[in-house]
mmCIF file of C-alpha atoms in Angstrom:
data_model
loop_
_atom_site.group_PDB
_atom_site.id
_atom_site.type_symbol
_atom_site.label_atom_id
_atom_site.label_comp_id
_atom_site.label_asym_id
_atom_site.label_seq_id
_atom_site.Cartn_x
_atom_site.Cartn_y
_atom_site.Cartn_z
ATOM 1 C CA UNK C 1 0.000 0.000 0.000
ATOM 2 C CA UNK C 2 0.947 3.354 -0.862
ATOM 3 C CA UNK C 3 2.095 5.663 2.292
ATOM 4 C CA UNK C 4 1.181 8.807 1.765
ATOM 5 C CA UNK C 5 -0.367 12.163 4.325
ATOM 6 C CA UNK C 6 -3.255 11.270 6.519
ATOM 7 C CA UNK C 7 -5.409 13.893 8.717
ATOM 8 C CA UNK C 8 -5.383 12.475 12.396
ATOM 9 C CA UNK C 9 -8.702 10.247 13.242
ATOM 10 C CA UNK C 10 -9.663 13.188 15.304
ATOM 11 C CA UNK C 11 -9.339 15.691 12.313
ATOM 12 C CA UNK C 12 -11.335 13.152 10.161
ATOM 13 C CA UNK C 13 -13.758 12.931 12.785
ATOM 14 C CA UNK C 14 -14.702 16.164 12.910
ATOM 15 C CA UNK C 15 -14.744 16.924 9.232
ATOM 16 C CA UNK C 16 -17.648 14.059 8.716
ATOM 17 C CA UNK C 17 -19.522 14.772 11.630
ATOM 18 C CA UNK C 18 -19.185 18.645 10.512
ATOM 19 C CA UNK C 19 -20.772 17.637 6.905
ATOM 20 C CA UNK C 20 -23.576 15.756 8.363
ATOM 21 C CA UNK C 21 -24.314 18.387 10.773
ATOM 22 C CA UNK C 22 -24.687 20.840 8.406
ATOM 23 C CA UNK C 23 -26.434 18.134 5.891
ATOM 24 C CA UNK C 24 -29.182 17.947 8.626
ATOM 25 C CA UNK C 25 -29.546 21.716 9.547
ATOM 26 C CA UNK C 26 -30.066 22.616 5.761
ATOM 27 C CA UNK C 27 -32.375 19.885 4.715
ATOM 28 C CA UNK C 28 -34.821 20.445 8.202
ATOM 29 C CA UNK C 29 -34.673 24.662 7.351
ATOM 30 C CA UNK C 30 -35.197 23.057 3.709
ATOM 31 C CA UNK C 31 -38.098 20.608 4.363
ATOM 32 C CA UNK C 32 -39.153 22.576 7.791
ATOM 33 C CA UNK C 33 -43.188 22.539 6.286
ATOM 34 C CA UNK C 34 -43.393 19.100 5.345
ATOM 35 C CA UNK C 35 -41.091 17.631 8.904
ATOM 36 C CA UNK C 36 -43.320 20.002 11.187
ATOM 37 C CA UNK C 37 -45.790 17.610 11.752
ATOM 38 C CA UNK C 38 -43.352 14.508 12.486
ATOM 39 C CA UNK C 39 -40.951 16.942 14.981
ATOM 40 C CA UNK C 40 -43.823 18.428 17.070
ATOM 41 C CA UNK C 41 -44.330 21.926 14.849
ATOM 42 C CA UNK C 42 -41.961 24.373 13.382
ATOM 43 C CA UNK C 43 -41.253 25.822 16.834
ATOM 44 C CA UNK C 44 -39.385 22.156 17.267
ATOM 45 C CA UNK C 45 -38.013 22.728 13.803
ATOM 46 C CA UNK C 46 -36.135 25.828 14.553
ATOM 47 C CA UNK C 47 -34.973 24.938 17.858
ATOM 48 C CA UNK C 48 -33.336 21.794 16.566
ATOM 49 C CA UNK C 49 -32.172 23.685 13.045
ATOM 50 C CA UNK C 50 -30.503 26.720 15.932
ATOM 51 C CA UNK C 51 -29.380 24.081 18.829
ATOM 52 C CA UNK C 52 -27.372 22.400 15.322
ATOM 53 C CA UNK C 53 -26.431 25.340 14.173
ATOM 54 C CA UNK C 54 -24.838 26.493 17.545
ATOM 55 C CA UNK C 55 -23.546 22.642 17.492
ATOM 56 C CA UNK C 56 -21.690 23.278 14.700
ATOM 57 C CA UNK C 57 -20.252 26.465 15.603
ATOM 58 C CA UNK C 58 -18.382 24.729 18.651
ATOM 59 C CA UNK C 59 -17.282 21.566 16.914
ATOM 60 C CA UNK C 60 -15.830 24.589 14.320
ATOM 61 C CA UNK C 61 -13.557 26.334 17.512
ATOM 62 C CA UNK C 62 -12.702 23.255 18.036
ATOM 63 C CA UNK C 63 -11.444 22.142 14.985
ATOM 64 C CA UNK C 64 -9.334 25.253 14.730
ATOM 65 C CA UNK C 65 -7.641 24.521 18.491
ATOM 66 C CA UNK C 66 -7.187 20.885 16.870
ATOM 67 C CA UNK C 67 -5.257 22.403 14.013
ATOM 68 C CA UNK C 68 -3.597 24.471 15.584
ATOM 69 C CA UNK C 69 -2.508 21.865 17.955
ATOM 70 C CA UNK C 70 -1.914 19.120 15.246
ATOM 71 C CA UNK C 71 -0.990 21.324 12.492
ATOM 72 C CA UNK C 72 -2.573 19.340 8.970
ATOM 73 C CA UNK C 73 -1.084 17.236 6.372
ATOM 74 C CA UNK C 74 0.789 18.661 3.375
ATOM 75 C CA UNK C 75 -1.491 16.612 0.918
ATOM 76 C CA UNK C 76 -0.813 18.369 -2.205
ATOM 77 C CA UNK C 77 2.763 18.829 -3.814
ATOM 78 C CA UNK C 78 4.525 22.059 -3.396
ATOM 79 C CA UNK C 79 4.959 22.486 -7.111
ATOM 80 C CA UNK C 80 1.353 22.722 -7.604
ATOM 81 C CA UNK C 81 1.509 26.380 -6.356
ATOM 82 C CA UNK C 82 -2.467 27.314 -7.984
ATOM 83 C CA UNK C 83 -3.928 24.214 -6.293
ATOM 84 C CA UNK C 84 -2.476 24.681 -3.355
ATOM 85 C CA UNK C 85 -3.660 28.654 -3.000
ATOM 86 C CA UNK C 86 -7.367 27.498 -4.041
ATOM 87 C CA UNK C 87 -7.477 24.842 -1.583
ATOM 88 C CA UNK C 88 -6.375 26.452 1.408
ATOM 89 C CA UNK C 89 -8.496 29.553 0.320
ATOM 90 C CA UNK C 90 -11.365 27.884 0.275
ATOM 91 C CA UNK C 91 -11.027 25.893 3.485
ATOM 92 C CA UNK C 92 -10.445 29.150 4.882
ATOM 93 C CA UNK C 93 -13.595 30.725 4.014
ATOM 94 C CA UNK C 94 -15.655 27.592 4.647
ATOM 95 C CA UNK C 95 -13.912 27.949 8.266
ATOM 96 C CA UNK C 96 -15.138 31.523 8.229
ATOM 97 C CA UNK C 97 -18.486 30.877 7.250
ATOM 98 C CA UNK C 98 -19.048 27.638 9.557
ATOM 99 C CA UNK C 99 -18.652 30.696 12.110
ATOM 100 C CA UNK C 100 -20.765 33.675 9.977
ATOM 101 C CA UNK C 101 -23.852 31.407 9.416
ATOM 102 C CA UNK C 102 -24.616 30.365 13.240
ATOM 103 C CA UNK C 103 -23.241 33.770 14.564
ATOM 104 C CA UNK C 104 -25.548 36.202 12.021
ATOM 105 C CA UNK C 105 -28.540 33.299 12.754
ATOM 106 C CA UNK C 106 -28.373 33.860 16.895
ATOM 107 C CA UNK C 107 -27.981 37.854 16.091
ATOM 108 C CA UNK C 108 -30.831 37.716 13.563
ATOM 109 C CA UNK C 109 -33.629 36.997 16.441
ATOM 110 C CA UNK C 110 -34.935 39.308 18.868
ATOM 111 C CA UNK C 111 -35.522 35.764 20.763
ATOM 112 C CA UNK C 112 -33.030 34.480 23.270
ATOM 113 C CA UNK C 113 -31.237 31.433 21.994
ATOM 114 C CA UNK C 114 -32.474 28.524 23.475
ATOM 115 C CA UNK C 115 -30.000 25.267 22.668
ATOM 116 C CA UNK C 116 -31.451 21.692 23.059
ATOM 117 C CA UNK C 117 -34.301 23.108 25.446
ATOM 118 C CA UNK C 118 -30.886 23.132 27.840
ATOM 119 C CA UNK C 119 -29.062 26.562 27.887
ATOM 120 C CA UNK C 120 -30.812 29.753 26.889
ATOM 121 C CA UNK C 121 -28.524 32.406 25.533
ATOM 122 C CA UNK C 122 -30.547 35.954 25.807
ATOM 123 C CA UNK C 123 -31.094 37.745 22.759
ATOM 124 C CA UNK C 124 -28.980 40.912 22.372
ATOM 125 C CA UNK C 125 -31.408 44.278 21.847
ATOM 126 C CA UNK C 126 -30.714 45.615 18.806
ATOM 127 C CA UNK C 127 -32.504 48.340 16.114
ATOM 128 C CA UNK C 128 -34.552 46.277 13.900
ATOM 129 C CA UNK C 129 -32.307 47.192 10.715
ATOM 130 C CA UNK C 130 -29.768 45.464 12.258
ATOM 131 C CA UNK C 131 -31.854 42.661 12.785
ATOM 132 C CA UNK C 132 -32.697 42.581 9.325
ATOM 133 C CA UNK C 133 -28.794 43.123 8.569
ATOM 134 C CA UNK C 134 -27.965 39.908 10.125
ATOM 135 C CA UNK C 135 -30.927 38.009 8.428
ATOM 136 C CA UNK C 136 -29.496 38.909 5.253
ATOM 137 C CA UNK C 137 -25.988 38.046 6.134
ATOM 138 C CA UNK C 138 -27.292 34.658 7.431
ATOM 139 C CA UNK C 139 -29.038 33.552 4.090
ATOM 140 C CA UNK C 140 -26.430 34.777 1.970
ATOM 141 C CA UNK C 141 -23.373 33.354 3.772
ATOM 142 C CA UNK C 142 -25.497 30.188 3.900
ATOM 143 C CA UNK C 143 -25.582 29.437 0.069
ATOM 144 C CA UNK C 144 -22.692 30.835 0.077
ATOM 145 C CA UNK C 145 -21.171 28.299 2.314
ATOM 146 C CA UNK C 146 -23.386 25.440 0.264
ATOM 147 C CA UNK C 147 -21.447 26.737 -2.845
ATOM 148 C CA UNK C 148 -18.119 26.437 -1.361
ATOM 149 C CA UNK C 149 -18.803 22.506 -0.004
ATOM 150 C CA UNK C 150 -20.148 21.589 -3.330
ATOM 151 C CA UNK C 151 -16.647 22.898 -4.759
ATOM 152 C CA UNK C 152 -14.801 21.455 -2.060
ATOM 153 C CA UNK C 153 -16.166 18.577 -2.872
ATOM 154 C CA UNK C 154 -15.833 18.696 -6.437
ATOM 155 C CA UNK C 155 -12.338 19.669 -5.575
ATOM 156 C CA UNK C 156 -11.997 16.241 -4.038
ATOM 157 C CA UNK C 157 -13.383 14.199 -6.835
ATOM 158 C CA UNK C 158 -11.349 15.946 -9.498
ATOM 159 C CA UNK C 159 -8.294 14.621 -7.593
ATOM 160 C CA UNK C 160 -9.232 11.309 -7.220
ATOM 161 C CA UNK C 161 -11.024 10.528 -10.678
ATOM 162 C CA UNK C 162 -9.104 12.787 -12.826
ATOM 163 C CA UNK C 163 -5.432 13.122 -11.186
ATOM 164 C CA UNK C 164 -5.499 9.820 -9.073
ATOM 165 C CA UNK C 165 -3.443 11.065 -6.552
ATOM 166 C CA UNK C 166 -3.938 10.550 -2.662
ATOM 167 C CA UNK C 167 -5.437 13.729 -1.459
ATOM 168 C CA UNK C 168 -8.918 12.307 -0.922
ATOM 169 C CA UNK C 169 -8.171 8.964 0.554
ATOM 170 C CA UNK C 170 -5.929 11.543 3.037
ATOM 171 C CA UNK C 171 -9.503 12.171 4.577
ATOM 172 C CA UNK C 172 -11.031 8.680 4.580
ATOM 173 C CA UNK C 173 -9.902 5.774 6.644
ATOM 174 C CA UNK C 174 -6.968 4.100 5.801
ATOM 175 C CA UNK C 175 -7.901 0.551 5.223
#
């Protein structure tokens, strides 16, 4: 088998877990009229689409102490100077926006926070333009952020179907 740069199991761990989160939280905002009835009403649906969204927000500081900690694998070669730019720019703005998104979406209510029906996190009193500010900045950075998976994904594809090289089994187990 061919050796070549792995993220740590913790690293992968929290990548996966990271896409499914935000897998969930977009398809029950998505589908909120239609899973209503099945999660109790759309008063459910939002806490569960916040409590997620604040979810994801700490597995994201938390990823950034574990890289900063662990530092990350040099998975593509330093000759490929273009690649290398793009990918690390847009893991950096997906890392900016994995903090945006829940940040503008607590700041967009005039509603304290409340997270799993366990901590409540009082709503900061605002003018309502500002309100409406962070509404704004919450959808947009939100397909935003959908934009830059779908290319980060794409991203990872492209090097395994097209290139063949090792940067997307660097991700996956390695068995």
């Amino acid at each position: 088998m061919q050796n070549y740069p792995q993220y740590s199991s913790k690293q992968k761990w929290i990548h996966w877990l990271t896409l499914v989160l935000i897998v969930f939280v977009f398809l029950l905002v998505t589908f909120k009229v239609t899973l209503s009835p099945y999660l109790g009403g759309m008063v459910n649906v939002y806490l569960l689409h916040k409590s997620f969204g604040v979810l994801i927000l700490g597995i994201t500081f938390w990823r950034l102490v574990v890289i900063k900690r662990q530092g990350v694998p040099d998975v593509l070669p330093k000759h490929h100077k273009l690649q290398r730019i793009l990918s690390k720019s847009i893991q950096g703005v997906i890392y900016l926006l994995l903090m945006i998104v829940p940040l503008s979406g607590y700041l967009m209510s005039s509603r304290s926070l409340n997270v799993f029906g366990i901590i409540s996190i009082p709503a900061i009193d605002m003018p309502n333009e500002a309100y409406q500010a962070f509404h704004q900045t919450h959808t947009v950075s939100a397909y935003f952020l959908a934009v830059l998976l779908i290319v980060h994904i794409v991203g990872a594809l492209f090097h395994y179907f097209w290139i063949k090289d090792k940067v997307l089994q660097s991700m996956l187990n390695r068995n």
